Amino acid sequence: MKVLVMLLLSAVAPGCRANFSYSQPPKLLLVSFDGFRADYLQDYEFPHLQSFIKDGVLVEHVKNVFITKTFPNHYSIVTGLYEESHGIVANSMYDRVTKKHFSDADDKDPFWWNEAVPIWVTNELQENRSSAAAMWPGTDILIHNTTPSYFMNYNPSVSFEERLNNITTWLSYSNPPVTFATLYWEEPDASGHKYGPEDRDNMRRVLNEIDGLIGSLVQKLKLVGLWENINVIITSDHGMSQCSEKRLINLDHCLDPSSYSLIDLSPVAAILPKINKTEVYDRLKNCSPHMNVYLKEDIPNRFYYQHNDRIQPIIVVADEGWRIVLNKSSSKLGDHGYDNSLPSMHPFLAAHGPAFHRGYKHGTIDMVDIYPMMCHILGLPPRPHNGTFGRTKCLLADQWCINLPEAIGIVVGALLVLTTLTCLIVVMQNRLSAPHSFSRLQLQEDDDDPLIG
Ligand SMILES: *[C@@H]1O[C@H](CO)[C@@H](O)[C@H](O)[C@H]1NC(C)=O
Ligand SMILES: *[C@@H]1O[C@H](CO)[C@@H](O)[C@H](O)[C@H]1NC(C)=O
Ligand SMILES: *[C@@H]1O[C@H](CO)[C@@H](O)[C@H](O)[C@H]1NC(C)=O
Ligand SMILES: *[C@@H]1O[C@H](CO)[C@@H](O)[C@H](O)[C@H]1NC(C)=O
Ligand SMILES: *[C@@H]1O[C@H](CO)[C@@H](O)[C@H](O)[C@H]1NC(C)=O
Ligand SMILES: *[C@@H]1O[C@H](CO)[C@@H](O)[C@H](O)[C@H]1NC(C)=O
Ligand SMILES: [Zn+2]
């Protein structure tokens, strides 16, 4: 018996050691399909995405950050920070001190991005590791003097296929190896704005194409031999709400255009009053029942959207499905940016790879929880952030986690066992209450032998 154990140990140990020392650092590919609303997954068919999920994990709702816009949410995913802390507080911003403007078409000044350190910069600064990016917002900008080693300048006309081909080439052949990569795609956001999420025929067609892209992503990773070893996260920045020509709030009916500067419009208007803040606020307050008006100091705490100079003195938040416009009609049939507690604003998250469980479904996490999970997978030291690593433990193969029903089951089970034991002991004690003399058990000599002779 002893000999057999020794043989087993000597056979297994060197194998383990060999594979620990030669194993590659973990790789992670983070993919965003812009504007992929969480419940599209229930309402439409996604054969490729569903088979990705079947062998991986799904988080049905990711509670994103306010305001539920593209740039702010993509930066929260890669920093784990609320918007007030990472500084990208809208797709259109104005800084009163420097008089600088930011928009999605004019986003190149590092000034706007340097309030936080995205994960690709942290990864890039590690010895023997590099990062790669295909169009993720911010990846073509020198943030803290660093870009990913491999990136593309933002250009929406570059096809998904070219983005995918280049990112898999970088993941496969670079030295030092690319361990973190991002891939961004503009749909289904663009079509969601154009048709509205309730246009089932058009959305079915668009979402079917997205599923095809996910199929080609998996196929490509298999083709280059990365699929078994790479971790892939597929997620999004926000959902989409149905709008209508009948649900417009005309700001020109509320305010004299000369009394304020308009920094951002819809569905969260950012207002910089010119002379009299109180007057502008009072007028907005009495303008429409379909919006909430906040002085900056009164913005609800749950938005985590207050402590930053780039947040303007007054913000106006339209009700779901309402749009704020100037004195002209608007043709958008879908929009996002609304209150982040609305389920229609939430994206989902799916993940696959050696770091993740297989076939596990989870209800909800916060968008800021994704960052500490990614740092854990890559073995990177996380920067200060607003996420909670514990909330993603159940997704991860190397973490011990129990959910509430399991916990209740274990507690009830343990109580049953304890009760049974207690009863047995009481019964035994009663039976053995008469005095007895026990002979001491004799240990066999053999049992005292040291294990390794
Ligand atoms: C180490 O793992 C690889 C697969 O990752 C396997 O092909 C190889 O045989 C393993 N080596 C040893 C010595 O077990
Ligand atoms: C980085 O790579 C070099 C050369 O391959 C190696 O000598 C060094 O130990 C590596 N450093 C780390 C931290 O892995
Ligand atoms: C993708 O890679 C090809 C081949 O190296 C290159 O010609 C092309 O410019 C790259 N595309 C982008 C958008 O960087
Ligand atoms: C601002 O407007 C309010 C209400 O219209 C008025 O009571 C107040 O005196 C004005 N303040 C200044 C500084 O003009
Ligand atoms: C708004 O538009 C209407 C017609 O489209 C025009 O008559 C009106 O003067 C406009 N109001 C402002 C404040 O521009
Ligand atoms: C979010 O994290 C940043 C960085 O640690 C911190 O400064 C900020 O206070 C946090 N926000 C909240 C609401 O805890
Ligand atoms: Zn978006």
XYZ file of C-alpha atoms and ligand atoms in Angstrom:
538
model
C 0.000 0.000 0.000
C 2.696 2.481 1.043
C 4.716 1.615 -2.002
C 1.727 2.244 -4.228
C 1.171 5.761 -2.757
C 4.858 6.596 -3.206
C 4.712 5.442 -6.813
C 1.637 7.559 -7.502
C 3.230 10.648 -5.922
C 6.466 10.309 -7.863
C 4.484 9.856 -11.094
C 2.244 12.899 -10.581
C 4.514 15.497 -8.930
C 7.001 16.248 -11.761
C 4.117 16.549 -14.247
C 2.464 19.212 -12.081
C 5.689 21.093 -11.647
C 6.427 21.059 -15.369
C 3.045 22.477 -16.254
C 3.134 25.215 -13.629
C 6.455 26.590 -14.774
C 5.748 26.487 -18.511
C 2.123 27.624 -18.416
C 1.307 30.792 -20.360
C -0.026 33.858 -18.530
C -3.843 33.955 -18.769
C -5.374 35.769 -21.745
C -8.598 37.782 -21.744
C -10.583 39.148 -24.683
C -13.246 41.721 -23.752
C -15.931 42.236 -26.401
C -18.670 44.895 -26.475
C -21.656 44.948 -28.810
C -22.875 48.510 -28.262
C -26.467 48.872 -27.059
C -27.186 45.147 -26.535
C -30.193 45.336 -24.221
C -30.339 42.494 -21.660
C -33.775 41.179 -22.599
C -32.946 40.851 -26.326
C -31.557 37.506 -25.124
C -35.046 36.370 -24.080
C -36.949 38.001 -26.941
C -34.823 36.914 -29.916
C -32.902 33.822 -30.997
C -29.128 33.636 -30.636
C -27.966 30.109 -31.448
C -24.235 30.973 -31.412
C -24.378 33.132 -28.310
C -26.501 30.535 -26.496
C -23.989 27.782 -27.201
C -21.195 30.119 -25.963
C -23.238 30.566 -22.761
C -24.016 26.842 -22.409
C -20.298 26.129 -21.902
C -19.713 29.329 -19.929
C -21.575 31.758 -17.689
C -24.368 34.281 -18.132
C -25.191 37.342 -16.022
C -28.721 38.239 -17.069
C -28.580 41.902 -16.008
C -25.600 44.180 -15.568
C -26.641 47.301 -13.676
C -24.736 49.937 -15.550
C -23.771 53.472 -14.467
C -25.645 56.754 -14.765
C -25.764 58.389 -17.282
C -26.372 55.265 -19.391
C -24.379 56.508 -22.380
C -21.668 54.877 -24.466
C -18.385 56.545 -23.505
C -19.100 56.741 -19.756
C -20.129 53.088 -19.509
C -17.295 51.716 -21.588
C -14.873 53.583 -19.306
C -16.576 52.181 -16.190
C -16.159 48.626 -17.484
C -12.386 49.051 -17.824
C -11.799 51.144 -14.656
C -14.418 49.852 -12.175
C -15.268 53.482 -11.344
C -18.506 55.455 -11.315
C -18.608 58.301 -13.827
C -18.023 60.994 -11.205
C -14.748 59.210 -10.348
C -13.417 58.374 -13.830
C -14.306 61.738 -15.364
C -16.029 60.653 -18.600
C -19.426 61.891 -17.404
C -21.144 62.149 -20.821
C -20.587 61.805 -24.566
C -20.589 65.641 -24.678
C -18.735 67.556 -21.982
C -17.437 71.010 -21.187
C -14.794 71.973 -18.652
C -15.286 75.483 -17.296
C -11.731 75.909 -16.005
C -9.883 74.993 -19.208
C -12.820 75.873 -21.522
C -12.286 72.536 -23.304
C -15.025 70.656 -25.125
C -15.371 66.886 -25.512
C -17.613 64.988 -27.902
C -17.624 61.505 -29.380
C -16.180 63.030 -32.554
C -13.550 65.058 -30.633
C -12.297 62.776 -27.881
C -8.533 62.787 -28.439
C -7.368 65.077 -25.622
C -5.893 62.912 -22.803
C -7.093 65.577 -20.346
C -10.529 63.942 -20.340
C -9.272 60.393 -19.757
C -6.458 60.907 -17.273
C -8.663 60.982 -14.149
C -8.570 57.164 -14.237
C -6.238 54.353 -15.320
C -7.926 51.797 -17.592
C -7.006 48.129 -17.279
C -5.134 48.046 -20.599
C -2.664 50.637 -19.268
C -2.088 48.674 -16.040
C -1.607 45.519 -18.111
C 0.715 47.252 -20.565
C 2.988 48.380 -17.709
C 3.523 44.811 -16.422
C 6.733 43.091 -17.389
C 6.387 40.758 -20.405
C 2.758 41.617 -21.141
C 1.067 43.765 -23.708
C -2.450 44.880 -24.636
C -4.310 45.134 -27.936
C -7.482 46.968 -28.911
C -9.949 47.152 -31.757
C -11.889 50.425 -31.422
C -12.866 50.317 -27.734
C -13.466 53.961 -26.677
C -10.244 55.480 -25.335
C -7.863 52.847 -26.681
C -6.486 55.155 -29.408
C -5.587 57.857 -26.890
C -2.420 58.353 -24.854
C -3.844 57.833 -21.370
C -1.138 58.426 -18.754
C 1.233 58.486 -21.699
C 0.371 54.916 -22.680
C -1.656 53.281 -25.423
C -2.073 49.543 -25.932
C 0.959 48.169 -27.838
C -1.451 47.340 -30.658
C -4.516 49.449 -31.454
C -6.588 50.926 -34.285
C -7.550 54.546 -34.682
C -11.291 54.829 -34.369
C -12.961 54.385 -37.724
C -16.520 53.047 -37.814
C -16.201 51.881 -41.420
C -13.641 49.170 -40.550
C -15.502 45.860 -40.794
C -16.008 43.473 -37.895
C -14.027 40.870 -39.810
C -10.969 43.128 -40.072
C -11.168 44.080 -36.393
C -11.458 40.393 -35.457
C -8.670 39.237 -37.778
C -6.231 41.834 -36.510
C -7.030 41.292 -32.848
C -6.594 37.491 -33.156
C -3.286 38.001 -34.986
C -2.064 40.226 -32.154
C -3.296 37.705 -29.565
C -1.490 34.881 -31.354
C 1.900 36.136 -32.427
C 3.024 39.093 -30.310
C 6.054 39.214 -28.082
C 5.715 40.077 -25.252
C 2.380 38.278 -25.515
C -0.891 40.185 -25.700
C -2.713 39.106 -22.539
C -5.542 41.660 -22.618
C -7.475 42.608 -25.743
C -10.682 44.510 -26.450
C -13.034 44.401 -29.397
C -15.825 46.915 -29.991
C -18.717 46.856 -32.478
C -21.289 49.640 -33.101
C -24.350 47.402 -33.417
C -27.086 46.813 -32.271
C -26.920 50.411 -30.943
C -27.108 52.134 -34.323
C -30.157 50.117 -35.428
C -31.763 50.414 -31.993
C -31.708 54.218 -32.331
C -32.978 54.090 -35.888
C -35.850 51.583 -35.608
C -36.532 51.468 -31.871
C -36.239 48.233 -29.860
C -39.932 47.409 -30.441
C -39.519 47.125 -34.225
C -39.338 43.349 -34.095
C -38.751 42.655 -37.784
C -35.815 45.011 -38.149
C -34.333 44.141 -34.765
C -34.628 40.397 -35.490
C -32.613 40.890 -38.660
C -29.949 43.020 -36.935
C -29.644 40.737 -33.902
C -29.406 37.711 -36.163
C -26.401 39.362 -37.823
C -24.835 40.010 -34.399
C -25.249 36.326 -33.541
C -23.478 35.510 -36.790
C -20.572 37.744 -35.748
C -20.366 35.901 -32.414
C -20.296 32.637 -34.365
C -17.425 33.888 -36.502
C -15.573 35.085 -33.384
C -15.699 31.615 -31.811
C -14.807 29.942 -35.115
C -11.822 32.246 -35.611
C -10.494 31.610 -32.092
C -10.818 27.854 -32.706
C -9.051 28.155 -36.054
C -5.975 29.851 -34.575
C -5.926 27.479 -31.584
C -6.753 30.074 -28.944
C -10.261 28.929 -28.028
C -9.399 26.399 -25.287
C -7.072 28.727 -23.408
C -8.462 32.219 -23.826
C -11.085 33.823 -21.591
C -13.733 35.729 -23.537
C -16.207 38.203 -22.038
C -19.081 39.396 -24.241
C -20.986 42.344 -22.825
C -22.314 45.808 -23.661
C -22.580 49.345 -22.356
C -26.341 49.917 -22.112
C -29.757 48.890 -23.434
C -32.303 50.831 -25.476
C -35.723 52.314 -24.853
C -38.554 52.861 -27.342
C -39.124 56.545 -28.192
C -41.816 58.290 -30.207
C -42.563 61.507 -32.087
C -45.314 61.940 -29.507
C -42.951 61.957 -26.535
C -40.792 65.029 -27.077
C -39.902 67.742 -24.560
C -39.067 70.960 -26.386
C -36.465 72.843 -24.377
C -37.158 75.994 -26.396
C -40.620 76.038 -24.820
C -39.024 76.165 -21.370
C -36.009 78.408 -21.640
C -34.825 81.492 -23.447
C -31.830 80.201 -25.458
C -29.770 83.232 -24.390
C -30.115 82.362 -20.669
C -27.961 79.213 -20.724
C -25.375 77.120 -22.554
C -26.460 73.661 -23.590
C -23.647 71.143 -22.975
C -25.572 67.908 -23.549
C -29.173 67.384 -24.649
C -30.956 64.050 -24.398
C -32.150 62.188 -22.496
C -30.046 63.876 -19.791
C -29.687 67.586 -20.553
C -26.632 69.314 -19.037
C -27.413 72.997 -18.513
C -24.918 75.743 -17.722
C -26.919 78.875 -16.758
C -25.420 82.166 -17.936
C -26.568 84.653 -15.290
C -29.292 83.477 -12.937
C -29.190 79.777 -12.008
C -32.315 80.012 -9.823
C -34.357 81.484 -12.616
C -33.281 78.830 -15.135
C -33.977 76.110 -12.566
C -37.448 77.482 -11.741
C -38.408 77.669 -15.398
C -37.259 74.096 -16.043
C -39.102 72.889 -12.938
C -42.390 74.155 -14.384
C -41.750 73.027 -17.938
C -42.786 69.379 -18.311
C -44.175 66.580 -16.115
C -42.086 64.045 -18.064
C -38.692 64.938 -16.659
C -36.829 65.474 -13.385
C -34.782 68.633 -12.881
C -31.886 68.613 -10.410
C -29.535 71.228 -9.127
C -26.120 69.561 -9.107
C -26.075 69.460 -5.284
C -29.450 67.670 -5.211
C -28.679 64.866 -7.697
C -29.754 61.617 -5.964
C -26.887 59.742 -4.265
C -27.835 56.506 -6.002
C -26.614 57.961 -9.311
C -23.043 58.495 -7.980
C -23.118 61.455 -10.337
C -22.242 64.659 -8.514
C -18.622 65.003 -7.440
C -16.983 66.120 -10.646
C -16.406 69.580 -12.156
C -17.576 68.278 -15.527
C -21.096 67.727 -14.183
C -22.988 70.948 -14.943
C -24.944 73.062 -12.362
C -28.330 71.763 -13.580
C -29.215 68.410 -15.107
C -32.573 67.400 -16.568
C -33.409 63.690 -16.725
C -36.194 62.694 -19.125
C -38.617 59.907 -18.184
C -38.138 56.591 -19.958
C -39.051 56.861 -23.636
C -39.122 60.685 -23.634
C -36.611 62.770 -25.542
C -35.442 66.316 -24.921
C -35.191 68.325 -28.162
C -34.708 71.881 -29.331
C -37.303 73.576 -31.507
C -37.168 70.907 -34.171
C -38.490 67.425 -34.407
C -36.259 64.418 -34.082
C -36.382 61.132 -35.907
C -34.751 58.815 -33.353
C -37.047 55.969 -32.396
C -34.810 54.522 -29.718
C -32.584 56.088 -27.081
C -30.591 55.411 -23.907
C -28.984 57.502 -21.209
C -31.928 57.227 -18.794
C -31.992 56.258 -15.108
C -29.721 53.243 -14.622
C -32.278 51.484 -12.408
C -34.506 50.904 -15.476
C -34.145 47.282 -16.727
C -34.384 48.542 -20.335
C -31.058 50.343 -19.785
C -29.197 47.218 -18.661
C -26.899 45.086 -20.807
C -25.993 41.425 -20.090
C -22.645 39.686 -19.669
C -21.608 36.284 -20.971
C -18.206 34.697 -20.499
C -16.367 31.564 -21.529
C -12.932 30.112 -20.841
C -10.759 28.363 -18.273
C -11.363 31.098 -15.674
C -15.133 30.617 -15.770
C -17.588 27.956 -14.664
C -19.479 26.033 -17.320
C -23.232 26.336 -17.560
C -23.772 28.784 -14.701
C -26.471 31.491 -14.706
C -26.413 34.511 -12.433
C -29.035 37.199 -11.834
C -27.246 40.504 -11.639
C -23.939 42.285 -11.012
C -22.952 45.948 -11.179
C -21.003 47.200 -14.148
C -18.196 48.348 -11.818
C -17.788 44.729 -10.594
C -16.419 43.634 -13.984
C -13.091 45.427 -13.434
C -11.952 43.598 -10.264
C -13.008 40.297 -11.877
C -10.869 41.005 -14.953
C -7.907 42.003 -12.757
C -8.286 38.723 -10.863
C -8.298 36.689 -14.086
C -5.191 38.465 -15.386
C -3.429 38.490 -12.018
C -3.166 42.283 -12.111
C -3.190 44.453 -8.986
C -6.484 46.399 -9.199
C -6.403 50.183 -8.836
C -8.845 51.752 -6.344
C -12.345 51.152 -7.720
C -16.048 51.073 -6.821
C -16.723 47.410 -7.618
C -17.017 44.351 -5.362
C -15.007 41.277 -6.313
C -17.256 39.046 -4.163
C -20.236 39.639 -6.417
C -18.516 37.872 -9.336
C -17.060 34.927 -7.366
C -19.833 32.545 -8.448
C -18.794 33.055 -12.090
C -15.179 32.055 -11.493
C -13.880 28.503 -11.574
C -11.175 29.142 -8.951
C -13.450 30.739 -6.352
C -15.544 29.143 -3.657
C -19.068 30.494 -3.725
C -22.488 29.519 -2.497
C -25.705 31.256 -3.403
C -28.547 31.875 -0.963
C -30.642 28.719 -1.601
C -27.509 26.568 -1.289
C -26.529 28.361 1.925
C -29.984 27.749 3.404
C -29.780 24.100 2.329
C -26.393 23.666 4.013
C -27.539 25.331 7.253
C -30.750 23.252 7.406
C -28.771 20.091 6.597
C -26.215 20.829 9.307
C -28.972 21.493 11.857
C -30.647 18.177 10.985
C -27.386 16.278 11.411
C -26.651 18.016 14.735
C -30.162 17.319 16.034
C -29.922 13.662 15.070
C -26.509 13.323 16.736
C -27.739 15.029 19.896
C -30.728 12.677 20.079
C -28.471 9.652 19.554
C -26.096 10.777 22.294
C -28.957 11.386 24.720
C -30.385 7.928 23.962
C -26.976 6.275 24.326
C -26.289 8.042 27.606
C -29.626 6.873 28.957
C -28.893 3.266 27.956
C -25.374 3.321 29.374
C -26.324 5.141 32.562
C -25.578 1.963 34.610
C -21.893 1.848 35.724
C -19.648 -0.235 33.439
C -15.972 -0.951 33.297
C -14.380 -0.477 29.890
C -11.188 -2.105 28.798
C -8.850 0.321 27.075
C -8.578 -0.179 23.329
C -5.243 -1.541 22.261
C -3.617 0.174 19.302
C -2.011 -2.056 16.762
C 1.736 -1.625 16.678
C 1.735 -1.295 12.918
C -0.325 1.931 13.033
C 2.444 3.830 14.784
C 4.917 3.364 11.957
C 6.080 6.608 10.335
C 4.502 7.031 6.901
C 7.738 7.410 5.004
C 10.306 4.883 5.990
C 0.967 20.273 -19.689
O -0.258 20.734 -20.207
C -0.375 20.608 -21.596
C -1.702 21.199 -22.006
O -1.876 22.465 -21.453
C -0.265 19.149 -21.998
O -0.325 19.055 -23.398
C 1.038 18.600 -21.497
O 1.093 17.216 -21.780
C 1.185 18.801 -20.021
N 2.529 18.378 -19.597
C 2.736 17.480 -18.653
C 4.146 17.146 -18.355
O 1.794 16.979 -18.042
C 10.259 38.271 -18.784
O 10.837 37.582 -19.872
C 12.225 37.378 -19.752
C 12.747 36.764 -21.041
O 11.859 35.786 -21.530
C 12.484 36.493 -18.530
O 13.853 36.313 -18.362
C 11.893 37.166 -17.287
O 12.027 36.316 -16.163
C 10.425 37.481 -17.487
N 9.914 38.225 -16.360
C 8.771 37.911 -15.740
C 8.374 38.795 -14.601
O 8.073 36.974 -16.066
C -5.287 45.024 -40.034
O -4.130 44.316 -40.413
C -3.767 44.508 -41.777
C -2.608 43.566 -42.084
O -1.563 43.791 -41.184
C -3.428 45.968 -42.006
O -3.084 46.181 -43.354
C -4.655 46.812 -41.643
O -4.345 48.183 -41.740
C -5.108 46.507 -40.234
N -6.356 47.200 -39.982
C -6.492 48.141 -39.064
C -7.839 48.797 -38.960
O -5.607 48.487 -38.297
C -32.652 85.366 -9.989
O -34.007 85.099 -10.314
C -34.855 84.982 -9.170
C -36.224 84.516 -9.638
O -36.530 85.027 -10.894
C -34.896 86.338 -8.466
O -35.704 86.243 -7.314
C -33.472 86.704 -8.057
O -33.441 87.993 -7.514
C -32.526 86.679 -9.250
N -31.161 86.819 -8.789
C -30.261 87.585 -9.398
C -28.883 87.599 -8.830
O -30.541 88.215 -10.413
C -40.109 77.050 -33.385
O -40.520 76.592 -34.639
C -41.720 77.197 -35.124
C -42.124 76.576 -36.439
O -41.444 75.390 -36.688
C -41.524 78.721 -35.271
O -42.710 79.308 -35.663
C -41.049 79.293 -33.927
O -40.753 80.657 -34.075
C -39.837 78.547 -33.414
N -39.487 79.042 -32.090
C -38.248 79.367 -31.718
C -38.062 79.831 -30.316
O -37.298 79.251 -32.484
C -15.206 55.173 -5.898
O -13.841 54.865 -5.864
C -12.993 56.006 -5.835
C -11.567 55.500 -5.911
O -11.289 54.682 -4.833
C -13.271 56.798 -4.568
O -12.480 57.962 -4.577
C -14.754 57.151 -4.501
O -15.033 57.796 -3.282
C -15.592 55.904 -4.627
N -16.995 56.277 -4.692
C -17.887 55.819 -3.821
C -19.294 56.283 -3.984
O -17.595 55.044 -2.926
Zn -23.498 52.712 -26.599
